[in-house]
mmCIF file of C-alpha atoms in Angstrom:
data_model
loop_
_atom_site.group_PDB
_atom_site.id
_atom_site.type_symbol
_atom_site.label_atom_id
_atom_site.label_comp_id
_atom_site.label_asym_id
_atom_site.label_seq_id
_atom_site.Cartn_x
_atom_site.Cartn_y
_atom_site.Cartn_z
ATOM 1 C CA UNK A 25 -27.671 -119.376 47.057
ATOM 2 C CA UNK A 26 -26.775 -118.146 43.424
ATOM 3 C CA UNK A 27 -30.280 -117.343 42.998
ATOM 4 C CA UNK A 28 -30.377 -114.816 46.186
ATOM 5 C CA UNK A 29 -26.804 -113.579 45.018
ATOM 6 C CA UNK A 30 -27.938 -112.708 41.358
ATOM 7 C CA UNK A 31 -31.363 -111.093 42.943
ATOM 8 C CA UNK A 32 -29.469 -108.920 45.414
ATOM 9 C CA UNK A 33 -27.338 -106.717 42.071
ATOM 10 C CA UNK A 34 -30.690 -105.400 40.622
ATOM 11 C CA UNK A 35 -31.502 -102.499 41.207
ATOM 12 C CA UNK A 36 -34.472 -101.519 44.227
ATOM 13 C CA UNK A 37 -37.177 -99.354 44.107
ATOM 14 C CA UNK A 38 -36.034 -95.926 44.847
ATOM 15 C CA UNK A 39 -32.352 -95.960 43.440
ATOM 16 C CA UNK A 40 -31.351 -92.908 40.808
ATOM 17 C CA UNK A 41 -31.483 -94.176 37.167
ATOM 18 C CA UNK A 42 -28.773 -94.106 35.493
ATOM 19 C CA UNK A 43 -28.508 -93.018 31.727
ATOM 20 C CA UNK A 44 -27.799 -95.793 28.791
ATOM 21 C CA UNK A 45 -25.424 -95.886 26.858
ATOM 22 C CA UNK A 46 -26.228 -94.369 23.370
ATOM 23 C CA UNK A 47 -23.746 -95.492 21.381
ATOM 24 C CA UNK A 48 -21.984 -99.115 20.929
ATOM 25 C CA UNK A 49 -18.547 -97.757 21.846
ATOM 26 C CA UNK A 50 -19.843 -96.289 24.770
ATOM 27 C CA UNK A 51 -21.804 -99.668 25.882
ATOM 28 C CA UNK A 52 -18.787 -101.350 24.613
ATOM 29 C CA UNK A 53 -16.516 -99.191 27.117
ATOM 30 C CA UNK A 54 -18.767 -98.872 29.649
ATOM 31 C CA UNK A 55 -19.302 -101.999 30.208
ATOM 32 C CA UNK A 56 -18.278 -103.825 33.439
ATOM 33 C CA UNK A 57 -15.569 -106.598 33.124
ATOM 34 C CA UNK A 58 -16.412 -109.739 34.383
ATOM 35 C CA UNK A 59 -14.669 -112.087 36.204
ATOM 36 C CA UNK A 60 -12.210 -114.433 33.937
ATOM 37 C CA UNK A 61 -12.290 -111.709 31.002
ATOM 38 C CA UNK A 62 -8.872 -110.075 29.880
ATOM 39 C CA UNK A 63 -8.823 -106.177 30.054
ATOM 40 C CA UNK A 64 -6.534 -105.867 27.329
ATOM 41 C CA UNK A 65 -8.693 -105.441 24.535
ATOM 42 C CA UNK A 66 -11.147 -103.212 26.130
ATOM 43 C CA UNK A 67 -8.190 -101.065 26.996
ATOM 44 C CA UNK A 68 -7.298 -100.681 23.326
ATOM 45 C CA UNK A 69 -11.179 -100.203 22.319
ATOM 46 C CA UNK A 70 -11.165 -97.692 24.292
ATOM 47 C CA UNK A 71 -7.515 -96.070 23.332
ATOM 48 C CA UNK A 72 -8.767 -96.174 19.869
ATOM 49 C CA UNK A 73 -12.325 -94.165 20.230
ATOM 50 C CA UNK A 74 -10.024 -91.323 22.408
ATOM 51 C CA UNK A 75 -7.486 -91.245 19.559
ATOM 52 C CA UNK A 76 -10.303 -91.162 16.964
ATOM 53 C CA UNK A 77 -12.149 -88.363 18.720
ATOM 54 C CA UNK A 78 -8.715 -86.017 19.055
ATOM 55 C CA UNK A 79 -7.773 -86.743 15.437
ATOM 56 C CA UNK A 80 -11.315 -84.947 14.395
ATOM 57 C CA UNK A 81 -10.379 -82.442 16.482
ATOM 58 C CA UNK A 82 -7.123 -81.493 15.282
ATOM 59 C CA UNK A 83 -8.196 -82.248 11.581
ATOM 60 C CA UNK A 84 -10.794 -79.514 12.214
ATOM 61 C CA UNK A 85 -8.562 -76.932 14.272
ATOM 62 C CA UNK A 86 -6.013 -77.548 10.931
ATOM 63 C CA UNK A 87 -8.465 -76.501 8.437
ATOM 64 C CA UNK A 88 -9.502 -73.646 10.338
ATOM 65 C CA UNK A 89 -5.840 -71.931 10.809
ATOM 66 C CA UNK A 90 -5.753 -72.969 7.324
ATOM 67 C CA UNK A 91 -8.762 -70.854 6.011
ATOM 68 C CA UNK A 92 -7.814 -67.900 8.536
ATOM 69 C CA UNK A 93 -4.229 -67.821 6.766
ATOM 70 C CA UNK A 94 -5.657 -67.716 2.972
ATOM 71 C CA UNK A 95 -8.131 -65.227 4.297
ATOM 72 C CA UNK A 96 -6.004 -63.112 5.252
ATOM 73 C CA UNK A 97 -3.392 -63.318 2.224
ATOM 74 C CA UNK A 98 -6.612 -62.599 -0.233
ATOM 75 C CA UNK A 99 -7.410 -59.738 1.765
ATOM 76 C CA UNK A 100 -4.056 -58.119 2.135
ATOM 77 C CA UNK A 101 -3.507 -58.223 -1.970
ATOM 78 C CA UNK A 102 -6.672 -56.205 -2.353
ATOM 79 C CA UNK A 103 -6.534 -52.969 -4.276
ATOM 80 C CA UNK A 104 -7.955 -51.301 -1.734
ATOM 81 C CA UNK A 105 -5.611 -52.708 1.059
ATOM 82 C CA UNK A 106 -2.350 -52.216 -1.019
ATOM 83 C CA UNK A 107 -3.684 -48.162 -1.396
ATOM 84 C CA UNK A 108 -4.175 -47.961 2.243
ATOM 85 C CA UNK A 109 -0.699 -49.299 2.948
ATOM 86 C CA UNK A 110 1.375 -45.976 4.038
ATOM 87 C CA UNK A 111 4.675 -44.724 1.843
ATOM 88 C CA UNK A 112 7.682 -44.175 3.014
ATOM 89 C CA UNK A 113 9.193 -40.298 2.014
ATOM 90 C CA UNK A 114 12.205 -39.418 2.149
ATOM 91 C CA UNK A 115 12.167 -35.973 4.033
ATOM 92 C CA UNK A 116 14.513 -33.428 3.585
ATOM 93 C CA UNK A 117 16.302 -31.777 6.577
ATOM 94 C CA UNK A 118 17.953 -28.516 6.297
ATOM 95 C CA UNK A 119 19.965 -27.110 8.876
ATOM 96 C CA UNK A 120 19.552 -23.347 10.540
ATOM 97 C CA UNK A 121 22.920 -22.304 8.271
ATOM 98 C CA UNK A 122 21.067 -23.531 5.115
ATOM 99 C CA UNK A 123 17.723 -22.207 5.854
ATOM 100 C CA UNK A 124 19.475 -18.721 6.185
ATOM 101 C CA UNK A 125 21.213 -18.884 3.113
ATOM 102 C CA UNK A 126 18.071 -19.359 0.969
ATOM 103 C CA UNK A 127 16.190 -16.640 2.461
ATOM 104 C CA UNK A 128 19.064 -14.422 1.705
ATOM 105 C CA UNK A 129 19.217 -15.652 -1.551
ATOM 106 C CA UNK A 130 15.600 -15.019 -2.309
ATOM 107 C CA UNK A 131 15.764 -11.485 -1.213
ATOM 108 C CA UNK A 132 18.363 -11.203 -2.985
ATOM 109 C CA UNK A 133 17.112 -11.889 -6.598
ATOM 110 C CA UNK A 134 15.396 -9.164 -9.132
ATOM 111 C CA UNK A 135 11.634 -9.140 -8.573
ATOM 112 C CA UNK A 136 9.508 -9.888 -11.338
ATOM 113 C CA UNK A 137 8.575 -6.492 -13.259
ATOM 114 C CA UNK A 138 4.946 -5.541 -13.568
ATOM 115 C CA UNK A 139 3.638 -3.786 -16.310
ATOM 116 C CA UNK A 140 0.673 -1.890 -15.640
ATOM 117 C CA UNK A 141 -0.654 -1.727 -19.345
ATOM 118 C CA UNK A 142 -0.810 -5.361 -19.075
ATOM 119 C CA UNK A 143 -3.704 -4.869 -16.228
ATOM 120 C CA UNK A 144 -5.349 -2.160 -18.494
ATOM 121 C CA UNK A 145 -5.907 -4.165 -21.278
ATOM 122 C CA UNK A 146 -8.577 -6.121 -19.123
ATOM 123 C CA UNK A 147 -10.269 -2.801 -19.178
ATOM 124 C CA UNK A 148 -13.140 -2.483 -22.179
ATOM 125 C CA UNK A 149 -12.785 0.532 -23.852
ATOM 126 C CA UNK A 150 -14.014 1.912 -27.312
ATOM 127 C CA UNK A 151 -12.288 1.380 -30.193
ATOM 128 C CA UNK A 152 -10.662 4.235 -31.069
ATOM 129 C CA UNK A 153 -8.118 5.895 -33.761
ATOM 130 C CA UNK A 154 -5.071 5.752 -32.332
ATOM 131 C CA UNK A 155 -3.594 7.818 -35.417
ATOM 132 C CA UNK A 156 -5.874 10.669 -35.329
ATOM 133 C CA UNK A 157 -4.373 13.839 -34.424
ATOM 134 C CA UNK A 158 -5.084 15.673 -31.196
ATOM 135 C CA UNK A 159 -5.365 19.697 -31.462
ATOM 136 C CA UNK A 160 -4.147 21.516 -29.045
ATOM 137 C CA UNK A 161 -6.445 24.848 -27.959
ATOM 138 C CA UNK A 162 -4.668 27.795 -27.987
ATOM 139 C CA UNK A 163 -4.560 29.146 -24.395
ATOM 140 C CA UNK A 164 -3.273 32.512 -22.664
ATOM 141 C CA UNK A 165 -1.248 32.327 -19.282
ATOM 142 C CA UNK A 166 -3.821 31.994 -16.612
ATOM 143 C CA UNK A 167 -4.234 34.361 -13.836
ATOM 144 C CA UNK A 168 -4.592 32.997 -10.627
ATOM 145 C CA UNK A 169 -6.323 35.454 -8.644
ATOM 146 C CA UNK A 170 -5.989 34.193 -4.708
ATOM 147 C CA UNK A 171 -5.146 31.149 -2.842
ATOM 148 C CA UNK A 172 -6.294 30.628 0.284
ATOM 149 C CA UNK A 173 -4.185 30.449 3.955
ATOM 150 C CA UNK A 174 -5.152 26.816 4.073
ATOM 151 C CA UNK A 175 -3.973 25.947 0.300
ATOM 152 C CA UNK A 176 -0.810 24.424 2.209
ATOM 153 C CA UNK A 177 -3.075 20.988 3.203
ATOM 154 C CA UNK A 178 -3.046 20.399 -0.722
ATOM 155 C CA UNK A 179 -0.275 17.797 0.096
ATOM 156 C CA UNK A 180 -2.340 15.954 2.319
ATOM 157 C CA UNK A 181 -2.480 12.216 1.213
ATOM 158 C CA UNK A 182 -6.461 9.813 1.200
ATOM 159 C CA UNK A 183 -6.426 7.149 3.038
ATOM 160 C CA UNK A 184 -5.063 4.340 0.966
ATOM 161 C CA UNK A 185 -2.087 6.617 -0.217
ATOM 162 C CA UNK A 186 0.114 3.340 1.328
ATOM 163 C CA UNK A 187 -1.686 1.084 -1.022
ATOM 164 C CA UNK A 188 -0.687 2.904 -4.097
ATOM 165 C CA UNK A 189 1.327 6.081 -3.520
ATOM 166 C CA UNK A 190 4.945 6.662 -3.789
ATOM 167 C CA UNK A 191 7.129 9.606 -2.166
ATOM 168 C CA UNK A 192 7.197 12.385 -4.411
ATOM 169 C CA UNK A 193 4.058 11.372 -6.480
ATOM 170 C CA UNK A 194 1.746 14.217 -7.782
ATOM 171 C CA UNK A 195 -0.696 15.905 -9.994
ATOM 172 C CA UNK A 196 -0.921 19.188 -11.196
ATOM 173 C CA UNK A 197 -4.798 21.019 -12.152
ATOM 174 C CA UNK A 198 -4.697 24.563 -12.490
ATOM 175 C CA UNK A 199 -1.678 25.088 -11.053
ATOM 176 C CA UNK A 200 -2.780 23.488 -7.479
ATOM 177 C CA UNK A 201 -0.530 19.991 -6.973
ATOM 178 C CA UNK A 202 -2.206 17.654 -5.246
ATOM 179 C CA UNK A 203 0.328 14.527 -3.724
ATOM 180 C CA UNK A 204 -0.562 10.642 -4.342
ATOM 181 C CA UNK A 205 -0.951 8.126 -6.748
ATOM 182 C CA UNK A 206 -4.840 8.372 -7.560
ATOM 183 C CA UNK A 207 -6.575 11.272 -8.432
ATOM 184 C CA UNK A 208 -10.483 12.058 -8.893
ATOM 185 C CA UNK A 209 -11.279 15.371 -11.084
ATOM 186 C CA UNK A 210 -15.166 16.442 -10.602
ATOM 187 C CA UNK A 211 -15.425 19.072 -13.259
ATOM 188 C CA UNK A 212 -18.465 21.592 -14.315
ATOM 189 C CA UNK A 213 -19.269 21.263 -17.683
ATOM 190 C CA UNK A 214 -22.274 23.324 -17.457
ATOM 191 C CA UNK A 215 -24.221 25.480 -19.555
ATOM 192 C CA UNK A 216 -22.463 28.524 -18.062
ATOM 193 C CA UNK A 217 -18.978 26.726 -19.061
ATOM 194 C CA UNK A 218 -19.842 26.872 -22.820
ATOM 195 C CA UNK A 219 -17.091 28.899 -25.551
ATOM 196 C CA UNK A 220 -13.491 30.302 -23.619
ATOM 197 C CA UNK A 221 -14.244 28.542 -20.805
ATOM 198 C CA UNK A 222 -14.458 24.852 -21.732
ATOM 199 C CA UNK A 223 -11.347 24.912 -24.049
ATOM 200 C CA UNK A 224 -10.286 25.711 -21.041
ATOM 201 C CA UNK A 225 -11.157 23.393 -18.936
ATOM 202 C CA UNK A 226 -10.485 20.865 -21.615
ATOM 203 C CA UNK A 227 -6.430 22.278 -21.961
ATOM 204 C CA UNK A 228 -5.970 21.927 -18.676
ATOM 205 C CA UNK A 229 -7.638 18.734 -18.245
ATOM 206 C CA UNK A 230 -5.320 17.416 -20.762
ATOM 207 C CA UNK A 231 -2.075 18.501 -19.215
ATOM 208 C CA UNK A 232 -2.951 17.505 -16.409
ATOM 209 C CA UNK A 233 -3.775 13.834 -17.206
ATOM 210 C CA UNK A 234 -0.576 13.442 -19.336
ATOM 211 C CA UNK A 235 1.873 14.608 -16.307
ATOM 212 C CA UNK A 236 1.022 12.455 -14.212
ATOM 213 C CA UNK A 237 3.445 9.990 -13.451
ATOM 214 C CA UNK A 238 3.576 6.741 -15.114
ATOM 215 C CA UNK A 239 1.358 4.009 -13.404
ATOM 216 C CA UNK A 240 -0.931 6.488 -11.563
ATOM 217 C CA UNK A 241 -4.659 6.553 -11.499
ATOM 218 C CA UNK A 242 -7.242 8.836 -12.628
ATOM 219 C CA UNK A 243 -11.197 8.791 -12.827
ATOM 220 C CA UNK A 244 -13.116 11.908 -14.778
ATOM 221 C CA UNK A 245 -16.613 12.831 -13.762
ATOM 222 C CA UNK A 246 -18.487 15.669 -16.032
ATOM 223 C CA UNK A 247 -20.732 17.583 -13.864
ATOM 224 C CA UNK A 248 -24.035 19.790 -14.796
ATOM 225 C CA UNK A 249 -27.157 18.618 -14.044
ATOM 226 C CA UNK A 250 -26.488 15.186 -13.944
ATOM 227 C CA UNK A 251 -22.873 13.080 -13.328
ATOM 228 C CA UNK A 252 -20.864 11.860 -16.468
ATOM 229 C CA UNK A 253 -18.146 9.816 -16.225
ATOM 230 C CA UNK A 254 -15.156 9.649 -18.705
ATOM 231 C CA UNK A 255 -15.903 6.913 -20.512
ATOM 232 C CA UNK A 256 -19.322 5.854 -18.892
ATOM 233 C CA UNK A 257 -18.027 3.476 -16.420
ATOM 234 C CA UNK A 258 -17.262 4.330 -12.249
ATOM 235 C CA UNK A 259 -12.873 3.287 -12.362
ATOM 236 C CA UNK A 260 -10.071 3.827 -12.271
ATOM 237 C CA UNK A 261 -7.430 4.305 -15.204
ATOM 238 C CA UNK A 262 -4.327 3.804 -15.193
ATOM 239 C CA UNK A 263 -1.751 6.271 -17.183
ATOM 240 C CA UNK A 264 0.322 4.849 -19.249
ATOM 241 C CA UNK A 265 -0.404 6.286 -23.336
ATOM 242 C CA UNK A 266 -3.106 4.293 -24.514
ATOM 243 C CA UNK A 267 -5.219 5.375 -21.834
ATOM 244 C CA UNK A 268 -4.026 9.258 -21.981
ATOM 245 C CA UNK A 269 -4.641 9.533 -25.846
ATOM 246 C CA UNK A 270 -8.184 7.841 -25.181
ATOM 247 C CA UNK A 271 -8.690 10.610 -22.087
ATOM 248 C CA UNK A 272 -7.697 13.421 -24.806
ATOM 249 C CA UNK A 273 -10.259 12.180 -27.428
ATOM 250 C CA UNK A 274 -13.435 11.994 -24.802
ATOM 251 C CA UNK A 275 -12.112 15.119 -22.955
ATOM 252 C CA UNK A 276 -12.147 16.978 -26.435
ATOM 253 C CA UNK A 277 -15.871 15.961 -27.237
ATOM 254 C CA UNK A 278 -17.379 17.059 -24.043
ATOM 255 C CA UNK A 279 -20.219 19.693 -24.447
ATOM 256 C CA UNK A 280 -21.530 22.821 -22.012
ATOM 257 C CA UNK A 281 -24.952 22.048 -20.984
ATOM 258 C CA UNK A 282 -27.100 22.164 -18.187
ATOM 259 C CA UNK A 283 -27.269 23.608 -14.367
ATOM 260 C CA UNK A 284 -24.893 22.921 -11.723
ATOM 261 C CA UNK A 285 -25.018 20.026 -9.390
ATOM 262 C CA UNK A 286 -21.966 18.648 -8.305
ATOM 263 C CA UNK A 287 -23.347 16.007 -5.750
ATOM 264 C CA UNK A 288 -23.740 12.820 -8.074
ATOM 265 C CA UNK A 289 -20.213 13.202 -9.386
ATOM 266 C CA UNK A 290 -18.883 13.150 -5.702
ATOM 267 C CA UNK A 291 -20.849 10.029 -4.800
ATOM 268 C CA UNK A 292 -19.045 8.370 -7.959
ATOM 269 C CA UNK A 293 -15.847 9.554 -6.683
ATOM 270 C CA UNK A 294 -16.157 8.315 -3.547
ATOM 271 C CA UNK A 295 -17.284 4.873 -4.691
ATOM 272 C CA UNK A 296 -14.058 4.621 -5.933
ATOM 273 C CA UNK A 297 -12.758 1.513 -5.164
ATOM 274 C CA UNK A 298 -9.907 2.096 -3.062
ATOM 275 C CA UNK A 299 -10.852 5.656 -2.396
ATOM 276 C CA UNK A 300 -8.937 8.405 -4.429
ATOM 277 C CA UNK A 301 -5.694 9.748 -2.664
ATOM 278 C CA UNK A 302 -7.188 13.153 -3.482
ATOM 279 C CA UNK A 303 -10.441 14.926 -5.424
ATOM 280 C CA UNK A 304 -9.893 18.184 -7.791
ATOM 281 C CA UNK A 305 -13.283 19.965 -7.820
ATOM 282 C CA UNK A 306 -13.345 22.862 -10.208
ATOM 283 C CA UNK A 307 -16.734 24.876 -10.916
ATOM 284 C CA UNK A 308 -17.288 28.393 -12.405
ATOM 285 C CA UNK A 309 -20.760 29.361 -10.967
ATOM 286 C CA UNK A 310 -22.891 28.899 -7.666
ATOM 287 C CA UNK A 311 -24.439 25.632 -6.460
ATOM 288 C CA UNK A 312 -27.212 24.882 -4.056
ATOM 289 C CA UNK A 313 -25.396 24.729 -0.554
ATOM 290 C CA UNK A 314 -27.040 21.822 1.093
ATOM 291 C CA UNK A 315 -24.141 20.147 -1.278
ATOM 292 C CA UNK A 316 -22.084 21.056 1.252
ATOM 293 C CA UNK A 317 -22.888 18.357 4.464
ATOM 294 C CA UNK A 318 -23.927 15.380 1.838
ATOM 295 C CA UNK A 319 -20.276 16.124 0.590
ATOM 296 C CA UNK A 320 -18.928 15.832 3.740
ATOM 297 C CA UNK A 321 -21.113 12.959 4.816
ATOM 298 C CA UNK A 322 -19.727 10.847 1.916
ATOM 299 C CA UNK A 323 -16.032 11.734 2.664
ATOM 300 C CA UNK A 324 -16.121 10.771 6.284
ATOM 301 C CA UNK A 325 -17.750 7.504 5.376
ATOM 302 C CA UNK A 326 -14.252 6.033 5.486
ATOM 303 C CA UNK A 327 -11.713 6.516 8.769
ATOM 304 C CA UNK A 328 -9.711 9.035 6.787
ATOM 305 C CA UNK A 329 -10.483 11.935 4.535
ATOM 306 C CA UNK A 330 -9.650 12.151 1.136
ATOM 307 C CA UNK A 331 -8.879 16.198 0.633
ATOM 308 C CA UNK A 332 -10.839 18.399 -1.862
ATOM 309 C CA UNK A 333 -9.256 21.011 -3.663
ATOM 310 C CA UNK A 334 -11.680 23.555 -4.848
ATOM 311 C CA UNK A 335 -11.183 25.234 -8.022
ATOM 312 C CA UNK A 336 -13.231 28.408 -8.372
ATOM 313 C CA UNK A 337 -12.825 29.728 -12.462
ATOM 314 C CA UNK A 338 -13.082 32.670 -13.213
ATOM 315 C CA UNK A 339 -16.500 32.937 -11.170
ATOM 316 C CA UNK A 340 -15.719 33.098 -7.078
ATOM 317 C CA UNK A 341 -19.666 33.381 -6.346
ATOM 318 C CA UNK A 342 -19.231 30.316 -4.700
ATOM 319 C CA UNK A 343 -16.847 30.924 -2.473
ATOM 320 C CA UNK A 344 -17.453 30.527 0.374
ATOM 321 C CA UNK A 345 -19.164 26.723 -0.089
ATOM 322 C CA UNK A 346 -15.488 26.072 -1.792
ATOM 323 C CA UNK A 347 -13.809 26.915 1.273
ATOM 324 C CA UNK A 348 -16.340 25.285 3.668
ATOM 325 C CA UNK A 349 -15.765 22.157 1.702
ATOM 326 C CA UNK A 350 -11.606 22.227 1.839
ATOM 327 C CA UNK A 351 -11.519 22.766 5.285
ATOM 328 C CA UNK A 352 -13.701 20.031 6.294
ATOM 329 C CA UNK A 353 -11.809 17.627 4.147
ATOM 330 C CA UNK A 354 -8.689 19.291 4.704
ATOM 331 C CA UNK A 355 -7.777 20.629 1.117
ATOM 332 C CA UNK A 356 -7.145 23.946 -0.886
ATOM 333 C CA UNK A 357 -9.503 26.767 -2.377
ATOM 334 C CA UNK A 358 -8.361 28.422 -5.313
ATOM 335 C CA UNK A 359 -9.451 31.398 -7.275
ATOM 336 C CA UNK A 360 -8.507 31.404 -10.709
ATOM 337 C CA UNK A 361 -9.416 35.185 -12.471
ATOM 338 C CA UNK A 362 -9.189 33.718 -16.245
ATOM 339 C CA UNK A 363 -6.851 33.428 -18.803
ATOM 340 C CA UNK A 364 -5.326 36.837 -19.391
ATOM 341 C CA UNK A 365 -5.697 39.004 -22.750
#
């Protein structure tokens, strides 16, 4: 009978296997308990391997949190961490009241003078003798012969009079005032201008450059068959008395030569940079009159037209091109006879 009782607990053909045991513990716990043996030891076998298995665990999970934490501190004392890390400002908050009474305060102070001969010194000019004396050509009263109905538009103001003019602002050439704050004088200094006629031109040239007012601007362009600008360069000048006694020197060494083409010294005017406020043009003989449209083509290049008064001296052969030329750009003609023996 215990023979058939031991052969009935194998296991028969057909029956799942069943996976051993790998380790000892697990045998050890695995194990059935037989009859007669005392569970008390296998209960604290197996106590201890469950204990010993959570320890590792926790050990592990300690050391983990633990390298997370020192991580993190390393990173956070970083130079480029500790830039990142926003500032606090302190902001100041001004009330309505307060923001009035500054604004009124600024208004309120002296603005900073400018002084203009501090801008003209960035200007390259040639040396010259300040010292030197400047003659003055003897000149009779002039004559002025006829001014036209439409001489009255001689106040009429260029386009970027805003920019730089002032109320009550002028110039003065030959007796014809001209309103602004920069003027452009296109001048024949032809062969036909030679003797009486350029010390005139040169006399009045003169006065007219030292009246005008204090921080204006004047260009010069010499006209014959070719355009000559005071000085050689295309700008402006301001007035103040370096500039005027330079002006009187080149004025005074100007010669009479050559034919009469006043078209290149209007394209320098008008490249003027801003535009002139008004142009004197003063000529003593005829010119060829297709002048006439590339003159006016060149003034209504801008949105508003600088006006032209035209000077006839002593010769009015051309004038009737003269007063085509102020009434498109709505200046003066002027005939002046001559100075008077």
């Amino acid at each position: 009978m215990a023979d058939k009782s031991r052969t009935s607990t194998a296991p028969q053909f057909g029956d799942a296997p069943t996976a051993p045991p790998e380790t000892a513990a697990e045998m050890l716990a695995a194990a059935p308990i037989e009859e007669g043996e005392a569970p008390l030891g296998r209960l604290i076998i197996r106590w201890c391997l469950r204990a010993s298995v959570a320890g590792a665990l926790a050990s592990i999970l300690i050391h983990m949190v633990l390298a997370l934490i020192a991580a993190s501190v390393l990173l956070d004392r970083s130079p480029g961490r500790l830039a990142s890390r926003p500032l606090d400002i302190e902001m100041a908050v001004l009330s309505d009241i307060e923001l009035t009474d500054l604004r009124e305060q600024a208004l309120r102070e002296d603005p900073v003078p400018f002084d203009a001969a501090d801008l003209q010194d960035l200007e390259t000019t040639p040396d010259i003798d300040f010292d030197s004396p400047v003659t003055d050509v003897a000149l009779a009263p002039l004559d002025i012969g006829d001014v036209s109905p439409f001489s009255g538009a001689a106040t009429g103001v260029g386009e970027d009079a805003d920019l730089g003019g002032a109320a009550g602002a002028s110039a003065n050439f030959f007796g014809v005032e001209a309103q602004g704050r920069r003027f452009a004088f296109i001048v024949d200094v032809s062969g036909s201008m030679h003797g009486e006629r350029i010390e005139t031109l040169r006399k009045e040239l003169t006065t007219s450059i030292d009246g005008l007012t204090e921080g204006a601007q004047f260009a010069i362009f010499f006209f014959s068959s070719d355009s000559t600008p005071l000085g050689g360069g295309v700008r402006w000048l301001i007035a103040n008395d370096r500039n005027r006694a330079w002006a009187r020197r080149e004025i005074r060494a100007v010669p009479a030569r050559g034919g009469t083409m006043p078209v290149p010294a209007f394209e320098h005017a008008f490249a003027l940079q801003p535009r002139p406020d008004a142009i004197y043009f003063m000529t003593d003989g005829i010119f060829h009159s297709s002048a006439v449209p590339v003159i006016a083509e060149l003034n209504e290049s801008s949105d508003a037209l600088v006006p032209v008064h035209c000077i006839a001296f002593m010769n009015d052969s051309a004038r009737d091109l003269l007063g085509l030329i102020a009434r498109q750009s709505g200046g003066s003609y002027t005939h002046i006879s001559g100075p008077r023996h």
